[in-house]
Amino acid sequence: MSTRSSSELTHQEVNFSAEDEVVLVVPNFSLQQVHLLGGTYGPFRPQIQAAVPLWFATILKKQGKCCIIPPMWLNVNALRTVIETERVDAVFQGLPFHYIELAAELCKHARDDMIDWSRLYDLVDTIRSVRHVKIQSGLRGLNADALKGVKLRHLSAIEVNVLRPFMSSVVDHFLNCFK
């Protein structure tokens, strides 16, 4: 029997929800629109970019039918800038909600479409670590004023998922104090 709460998602569930994020592909085939349950994609023409969900891009890539274009934020210079800013600024930098999962999937399945994929993976992991430390220090600094509200802008899906059970238990404990 599972001990997790009903509001807590597993790592696999967070990854699954990330697969709907849209990425750009450059197909090497021609095909009219494809009508699927999740939407209509295409038309596909060789060497002309098309926007598709990550799950569809991964399937096409595995079949050798496309190249995946890494998102603009997934490059060494942009990630280094994010790391530097995260370290000195109390505010979380705006990254895609599923930046961790997107980077991991692209580094896994589209290595040949990325420049220095292992460095990119390491930089994203560094961002995740820096933000984790920032979250921990922010939680340690909570006081009575936090009851008015805590602003948590630009958190990622995984970060929210990690915080959710803790924040829920804090609220439950707080409410129990007034019973």
Coordinates of N, CA and C in Angstrom, one line a residue:
M1 N 0.8 -1.2 0.0 CA 0.0 0.0 0.0 C 0.9 1.2 0.0
S2 N 0.5 2.2 -0.8 CA 1.3 3.4 -1.0 C 1.1 4.4 0.2
T3 N 2.2 5.1 0.6 CA 2.0 6.0 1.7 C 2.0 7.5 1.2
R4 N 2.0 7.7 -0.1 CA 2.0 9.0 -0.6 C 0.5 9.5 -0.6
S5 N 0.4 10.9 -0.6 CA -0.9 11.5 -0.5 C -1.5 11.5 -1.9
S6 N -2.8 11.7 -2.0 CA -3.5 11.7 -3.3 C -3.1 12.9 -4.2
S7 N -2.5 14.0 -3.5 CA -2.2 15.2 -4.3 C -0.7 15.1 -4.8
E8 N 0.0 14.1 -4.3 CA 1.4 14.0 -4.7 C 1.6 13.1 -5.9
L9 N 2.3 13.6 -6.9 CA 2.5 12.9 -8.1 C 3.8 12.2 -8.1
T10 N 3.9 11.0 -8.7 CA 5.2 10.3 -8.8 C 6.1 11.0 -9.8
H11 N 7.4 10.7 -9.8 CA 8.3 11.2 -10.8 C 7.8 10.9 -12.2
Q12 N 7.4 9.6 -12.4 CA 6.9 9.2 -13.7 C 5.7 10.0 -14.2
E13 N 4.8 10.3 -13.2 CA 3.6 11.1 -13.6 C 4.0 12.5 -14.0
V14 N 5.0 13.1 -13.4 CA 5.5 14.4 -13.8 C 6.1 14.4 -15.1
N15 N 6.9 13.3 -15.4 CA 7.5 13.1 -16.7 C 6.5 12.9 -17.8
F16 N 5.4 12.2 -17.4 CA 4.4 11.9 -18.4 C 3.7 13.2 -18.8
S17 N 3.4 14.1 -17.8 CA 2.8 15.4 -18.2 C 3.7 16.3 -19.0
A18 N 5.0 16.1 -18.8 CA 6.0 16.9 -19.6 C 6.0 16.5 -21.1
E19 N 5.6 15.3 -21.4 CA 5.6 14.9 -22.8 C 4.6 15.6 -23.7
D20 N 3.7 16.4 -23.1 CA 2.8 17.2 -23.9 C 3.4 18.6 -24.3
E21 N 4.6 18.9 -23.8 CA 5.3 20.2 -24.1 C 5.6 20.2 -25.6
V22 N 5.5 21.3 -26.2 CA 5.7 21.4 -27.7 C 7.1 21.7 -28.0
V23 N 7.7 21.0 -28.9 CA 9.0 21.2 -29.4 C 9.0 21.3 -31.0
L24 N 10.1 21.8 -31.5 CA 10.1 21.9 -33.0 C 11.0 20.8 -33.5
V25 N 10.5 20.3 -34.6 CA 11.2 19.2 -35.3 C 11.4 19.7 -36.8
V26 N 12.4 19.1 -37.4 CA 12.7 19.3 -38.9 C 12.5 17.9 -39.5
P27 N 11.4 17.6 -40.1 CA 11.1 16.3 -40.6 C 11.9 16.0 -41.9
N28 N 12.2 14.8 -42.2 CA 12.8 14.4 -43.5 C 11.9 13.6 -44.3
F29 N 10.6 13.9 -44.2 CA 9.5 13.1 -44.9 C 8.4 14.1 -45.2
S30 N 7.5 13.7 -46.1 CA 6.3 14.5 -46.4 C 5.1 13.7 -45.9
L31 N 4.2 14.4 -45.3 CA 2.9 13.8 -44.8 C 1.9 15.0 -44.5
Q32 N 0.7 14.8 -44.9 CA -0.3 15.7 -44.6 C -0.6 15.7 -43.1
Q33 N -1.5 16.4 -42.6 CA -1.8 16.5 -41.2 C -2.1 15.1 -40.7
V34 N -1.7 14.9 -39.4 CA -2.0 13.7 -38.7 C -3.0 14.0 -37.6
H35 N -4.1 13.4 -37.6 CA -5.2 13.6 -36.6 C -5.1 12.5 -35.5
L36 N -4.7 13.0 -34.3 CA -4.6 12.1 -33.2 C -5.5 12.6 -32.0
L37 N -5.6 11.8 -31.0 CA -6.4 12.2 -29.9 C -6.0 13.5 -29.2
G38 N -4.7 13.7 -29.2 CA -4.2 14.9 -28.5 C -4.2 16.1 -29.4
G39 N -4.5 16.0 -30.7 CA -4.6 17.1 -31.5 C -4.2 16.8 -33.0
T40 N -4.1 17.8 -33.8 CA -3.8 17.6 -35.2 C -2.4 18.2 -35.4
Y41 N -1.5 17.5 -36.0 CA -0.1 17.9 -36.2 C 0.3 17.8 -37.7
G42 N 1.1 18.7 -38.1 CA 1.5 18.8 -39.5 C 0.8 19.9 -40.2
P43 N 1.0 20.0 -41.5 CA 1.6 19.0 -42.4 C 3.1 19.0 -42.2
F44 N 3.7 17.9 -42.6 CA 5.1 17.7 -42.5 C 5.8 17.7 -43.9
R45 N 6.8 18.6 -44.0 CA 7.5 18.7 -45.3 C 9.0 18.7 -44.9
P46 N 9.8 18.0 -45.8 CA 11.2 17.9 -45.5 C 11.8 19.3 -45.3
Q47 N 12.6 19.5 -44.3 CA 13.4 20.7 -44.0 C 12.6 21.9 -43.6
I48 N 11.3 21.7 -43.3 CA 10.5 22.8 -42.8 C 10.0 22.4 -41.4
Q49 N 10.3 23.3 -40.5 CA 10.0 23.1 -39.1 C 8.5 22.8 -38.8
A50 N 8.3 22.0 -37.9 CA 6.9 21.7 -37.5 C 6.9 21.6 -35.9
A51 N 5.8 22.1 -35.3 CA 5.7 22.0 -33.9 C 4.9 20.8 -33.5
V52 N 5.4 20.0 -32.6 CA 4.7 18.7 -32.2 C 5.0 18.5 -30.7
P53 N 4.2 17.8 -30.0 CA 4.5 17.4 -28.6 C 5.8 16.6 -28.5
L54 N 6.4 16.7 -27.3 CA 7.6 16.0 -27.1 C 7.5 14.5 -27.4
W55 N 6.4 13.9 -27.0 CA 6.2 12.4 -27.2 C 6.2 12.1 -28.6
F56 N 5.6 12.9 -29.5 CA 5.6 12.7 -30.9 C 6.9 12.9 -31.5
A57 N 7.6 13.9 -31.1 CA 9.0 14.2 -31.6 C 9.9 13.0 -31.3
T58 N 9.8 12.5 -30.1 CA 10.6 11.3 -29.7 C 10.4 10.1 -30.5
I59 N 9.1 9.9 -30.8 CA 8.8 8.7 -31.7 C 9.4 8.9 -33.1
L60 N 9.2 10.1 -33.7 CA 9.7 10.4 -35.0 C 11.3 10.3 -35.0
K61 N 11.9 10.8 -33.9 CA 13.3 10.8 -33.8 C 13.8 9.3 -33.8
K62 N 13.2 8.5 -33.0 CA 13.6 7.1 -32.8 C 13.4 6.3 -34.2
Q63 N 12.5 6.8 -35.0 CA 12.3 6.2 -36.3 C 13.2 6.8 -37.4
G64 N 14.0 7.8 -37.0 CA 14.9 8.4 -37.9 C 14.2 9.3 -38.9
K65 N 13.1 9.9 -38.5 CA 12.2 10.7 -39.4 C 12.4 12.2 -39.2
C66 N 13.2 12.6 -38.2 CA 13.3 14.0 -38.0 C 14.6 14.3 -37.1
C67 N 14.9 15.6 -37.1 CA 15.8 16.2 -36.1 C 15.0 17.0 -35.2
I68 N 15.4 17.0 -33.9 CA 14.7 17.9 -33.0 C 15.5 19.1 -32.7
I69 N 14.9 20.3 -32.8 CA 15.5 21.5 -32.6 C 15.5 21.8 -31.1
P70 N 16.6 21.9 -30.4 CA 16.6 22.3 -29.0 C 16.0 23.6 -28.8
P71 N 15.2 23.8 -27.7 CA 14.6 25.1 -27.4 C 15.7 26.2 -27.2
M72 N 15.4 27.4 -27.4 CA 16.3 28.5 -27.2 C 17.0 28.6 -25.9
W73 N 16.3 28.2 -24.8 CA 16.9 28.3 -23.5 C 17.9 27.2 -23.2
L74 N 17.9 26.1 -24.1 CA 18.7 25.0 -23.8 C 20.0 25.1 -24.6
N75 N 20.8 26.1 -24.2 CA 22.2 26.3 -24.8 C 23.1 26.7 -23.7
V76 N 24.4 26.4 -23.9 CA 25.3 26.6 -22.8 C 25.3 28.1 -22.2
N77 N 25.3 29.1 -23.1 CA 25.4 30.4 -22.7 C 24.1 30.8 -21.9
A78 N 23.0 30.5 -22.3 CA 21.7 30.8 -21.6 C 21.7 30.1 -20.3
L79 N 22.1 28.9 -20.2 CA 22.1 28.1 -18.9 C 23.1 28.7 -18.0
R80 N 24.2 29.1 -18.4 CA 25.2 29.7 -17.5 C 24.7 31.0 -17.0
T81 N 24.0 31.8 -17.8 CA 23.4 33.0 -17.3 C 22.4 32.8 -16.3
V82 N 21.6 31.7 -16.5 CA 20.5 31.4 -15.5 C 21.2 31.0 -14.2
I83 N 22.3 30.2 -14.2 CA 23.0 29.8 -13.0 C 23.5 31.0 -12.3
E84 N 24.2 31.9 -13.0 CA 24.7 33.1 -12.3 C 23.6 33.9 -11.6
T85 N 22.5 34.1 -12.3 CA 21.4 34.9 -11.8 C 20.8 34.2 -10.6
E86 N 20.6 32.9 -10.8 CA 19.9 32.1 -9.7 C 20.7 32.2 -8.4
R87 N 22.1 32.3 -8.5 CA 22.9 32.3 -7.4 C 22.9 33.6 -6.6
V88 N 22.6 34.7 -7.3 CA 22.7 36.1 -6.7 C 21.3 36.7 -6.5
D89 N 20.3 36.2 -7.2 CA 19.0 36.8 -7.1 C 18.0 35.9 -6.3
A90 N 17.2 36.5 -5.4 CA 16.3 35.7 -4.6 C 15.1 35.2 -5.4
V91 N 14.9 35.8 -6.6 CA 13.7 35.5 -7.4 C 14.2 34.3 -8.3
F92 N 13.3 33.4 -8.5 CA 13.5 32.3 -9.4 C 13.5 32.8 -10.9
Q93 N 14.4 32.3 -11.7 CA 14.4 32.7 -13.1 C 13.3 32.0 -13.9
G94 N 12.8 32.7 -14.8 CA 11.7 32.1 -15.7 C 12.3 31.1 -16.6
L95 N 11.9 29.8 -16.3 CA 12.3 28.7 -17.2 C 11.0 28.0 -17.5
P96 N 11.0 27.2 -18.5 CA 9.8 26.4 -18.8 C 9.4 25.5 -17.6
F97 N 8.1 25.3 -17.4 CA 7.5 24.6 -16.3 C 8.1 23.2 -16.2
H98 N 8.4 22.6 -17.3 CA 9.0 21.3 -17.4 C 10.5 21.3 -17.9
Y99 N 11.2 22.3 -17.5 CA 12.6 22.4 -18.0 C 13.5 21.2 -17.7
I100 N 13.3 20.7 -16.5 CA 14.2 19.5 -16.1 C 13.8 18.3 -17.0
E101 N 12.5 18.0 -17.1 CA 12.1 16.8 -17.9 C 12.4 17.0 -19.4
L102 N 12.2 18.2 -19.9 CA 12.5 18.5 -21.3 C 14.0 18.3 -21.6
A103 N 14.8 18.9 -20.8 CA 16.3 18.7 -21.0 C 16.7 17.2 -20.9
A104 N 16.2 16.5 -19.9 CA 16.5 15.1 -19.7 C 16.1 14.3 -21.0
E105 N 14.9 14.5 -21.4 CA 14.4 13.7 -22.6 C 15.2 14.1 -23.9
L106 N 15.4 15.4 -24.1 CA 16.2 15.8 -25.2 C 17.6 15.3 -25.2
C107 N 18.2 15.3 -24.0 CA 19.6 14.8 -23.9 C 19.7 13.3 -24.1
K108 N 18.6 12.6 -23.8 CA 18.5 11.2 -23.9 C 18.2 10.8 -25.4
H109 N 17.3 11.4 -26.0 CA 16.8 11.0 -27.3 C 17.3 11.8 -28.5
A110 N 17.8 13.0 -28.3 CA 18.2 13.9 -29.4 C 19.6 14.4 -29.2
R111 N 20.5 13.5 -28.7 CA 21.9 13.9 -28.5 C 22.6 14.4 -29.7
D112 N 22.3 13.7 -30.8 CA 23.0 14.1 -32.1 C 22.4 15.4 -32.6
D113 N 21.4 15.9 -32.1 CA 20.8 17.2 -32.6 C 21.3 18.4 -31.7
M114 N 22.1 18.1 -30.6 CA 22.5 19.1 -29.7 C 24.0 19.2 -29.6
I115 N 24.4 20.4 -29.4 CA 25.9 20.7 -29.3 C 26.2 20.5 -27.8
D116 N 27.1 19.6 -27.5 CA 27.6 19.3 -26.2 C 26.5 18.9 -25.2
W117 N 25.7 17.9 -25.6 CA 24.5 17.5 -24.8 C 24.9 17.2 -23.3
S118 N 26.1 16.6 -23.1 CA 26.4 16.2 -21.7 C 26.7 17.5 -20.8
R119 N 27.2 18.5 -21.4 CA 27.5 19.8 -20.7 C 26.1 20.4 -20.4
L120 N 25.2 20.4 -21.4 CA 23.9 20.9 -21.2 C 23.2 20.2 -20.0
Y121 N 23.3 18.9 -20.0 CA 22.6 18.1 -19.0 C 23.2 18.5 -17.6
D122 N 24.5 18.7 -17.5 CA 25.2 19.1 -16.3 C 24.7 20.4 -15.8
L123 N 24.6 21.4 -16.8 CA 24.2 22.7 -16.4 C 22.8 22.8 -15.9
V124 N 21.9 22.0 -16.5 CA 20.5 21.9 -16.1 C 20.5 21.3 -14.7
D125 N 21.3 20.3 -14.4 CA 21.4 19.7 -13.1 C 21.9 20.7 -12.1
T126 N 22.8 21.5 -12.5 CA 23.4 22.6 -11.6 C 22.3 23.6 -11.3
I127 N 21.5 24.0 -12.3 CA 20.4 24.9 -12.0 C 19.4 24.3 -11.0
R128 N 19.1 23.0 -11.2 CA 18.2 22.3 -10.3 C 18.7 22.3 -8.9
S129 N 20.0 22.1 -8.7 CA 20.6 22.1 -7.4 C 20.6 23.4 -6.8
V130 N 20.9 24.5 -7.5 CA 21.0 25.8 -7.0 C 19.5 26.2 -6.6
R131 N 18.6 25.9 -7.4 CA 17.2 26.2 -7.0 C 16.7 25.5 -5.8
H132 N 17.1 24.2 -5.7 CA 16.8 23.4 -4.5 C 17.3 24.0 -3.3
V133 N 18.5 24.5 -3.3 CA 19.1 25.1 -2.1 C 18.3 26.4 -1.8
K134 N 18.0 27.2 -2.9 CA 17.2 28.4 -2.7 C 15.8 28.1 -2.0
I135 N 15.2 27.0 -2.5 CA 13.9 26.6 -1.9 C 14.1 26.3 -0.4
Q136 N 15.1 25.5 -0.1 CA 15.4 25.1 1.3 C 15.6 26.3 2.2
S137 N 16.5 27.2 1.7 CA 16.7 28.4 2.5 C 15.5 29.3 2.7
G138 N 14.7 29.3 1.7 CA 13.4 30.1 1.7 C 12.5 29.5 2.7
L139 N 12.4 28.1 2.8 CA 11.5 27.5 3.8 C 12.0 27.7 5.2
R140 N 13.3 27.7 5.4 CA 13.9 27.9 6.7 C 13.6 29.3 7.2
G141 N 13.4 30.2 6.2 CA 13.2 31.6 6.6 C 11.7 32.0 6.8
L142 N 10.8 31.0 6.7 CA 9.4 31.3 6.9 C 9.1 31.7 8.3
N143 N 8.2 32.7 8.4 CA 7.8 33.1 9.8 C 6.3 33.4 9.7
A144 N 5.8 34.1 10.7 CA 4.4 34.3 10.9 C 3.9 35.2 9.7
D145 N 4.7 36.0 9.1 CA 4.3 36.8 8.0 C 4.0 35.9 6.8
A146 N 4.5 34.8 6.7 CA 4.3 33.9 5.6 C 2.9 33.4 5.5
L147 N 2.2 33.5 6.6 CA 0.8 33.0 6.7 C -0.1 33.9 5.7
K148 N 0.4 35.1 5.5 CA -0.4 36.0 4.6 C -0.2 35.5 3.1
G149 N 0.8 34.8 2.8 CA 1.0 34.2 1.5 C 2.4 34.2 1.1
V150 N 2.8 33.2 0.3 CA 4.1 33.0 -0.1 C 4.1 33.0 -1.7
K151 N 4.9 33.9 -2.3 CA 5.0 33.9 -3.7 C 6.0 32.9 -4.2
L152 N 5.6 32.0 -5.1 CA 6.5 31.0 -5.6 C 6.4 31.0 -7.1
R153 N 6.8 32.1 -7.7 CA 6.7 32.2 -9.2 C 7.9 31.5 -9.8
H154 N 7.7 31.0 -11.0 CA 8.7 30.4 -11.8 C 9.2 29.0 -11.3
L155 N 8.5 28.4 -10.5 CA 8.9 27.0 -10.0 C 8.6 26.0 -11.1
S156 N 9.4 25.0 -11.2 CA 9.2 23.9 -12.2 C 8.2 22.9 -11.7
A157 N 7.8 22.0 -12.5 CA 6.8 21.0 -12.1 C 7.4 20.1 -11.0
I158 N 8.6 19.7 -11.2 CA 9.3 18.8 -10.2 C 9.4 19.6 -8.9
E159 N 9.8 20.9 -8.9 CA 9.9 21.6 -7.7 C 8.6 21.8 -7.0
V160 N 7.5 22.0 -7.7 CA 6.2 22.1 -7.1 C 5.8 20.8 -6.5
N161 N 6.1 19.7 -7.2 CA 5.8 18.4 -6.7 C 6.5 18.1 -5.4
V162 N 7.7 18.5 -5.3 CA 8.5 18.2 -4.1 C 7.9 19.1 -2.9
L163 N 7.5 20.3 -3.2 CA 7.0 21.2 -2.2 C 5.6 20.9 -1.7
R164 N 4.8 20.4 -2.6 CA 3.4 20.2 -2.4 C 3.1 19.4 -1.1
P165 N 3.7 18.2 -0.8 CA 3.4 17.5 0.4 C 3.8 18.3 1.7
F166 N 5.0 18.9 1.6 CA 5.5 19.7 2.7 C 4.5 20.9 3.0
M167 N 4.2 21.6 2.0 CA 3.3 22.8 2.2 C 1.9 22.3 2.7
S168 N 1.4 21.2 2.2 CA 0.1 20.7 2.6 C 0.1 20.4 4.1
S169 N 1.2 19.7 4.5 CA 1.3 19.3 5.9 C 1.5 20.6 6.8
V170 N 2.2 21.6 6.4 CA 2.3 22.8 7.1 C 0.9 23.5 7.3
V171 N 0.1 23.6 6.2 CA -1.2 24.2 6.3 C -2.1 23.3 7.2
D172 N -2.0 22.0 7.1 CA -2.8 21.1 8.0 C -2.4 21.3 9.5
H173 N -1.1 21.4 9.7 CA -0.7 21.7 11.1 C -1.2 23.0 11.6
F174 N -1.1 24.0 10.8 CA -1.5 25.4 11.1 C -3.0 25.4 11.4
L175 N -3.8 24.7 10.6 CA -5.3 24.6 10.8 C -5.6 23.9 12.1
N176 N -4.8 22.8 12.4 CA -5.1 22.1 13.6 C -4.8 22.9 14.9
C177 N -3.9 23.8 14.7 CA -3.6 24.7 15.9 C -4.8 25.6 16.3
F178 N -5.7 25.8 15.4 CA -6.8 26.7 15.6 C -8.1 25.9 15.9
K179 N -8.0 24.6 16.0 CA -9.2 23.7 16.3 C -9.5 23.7 17.8

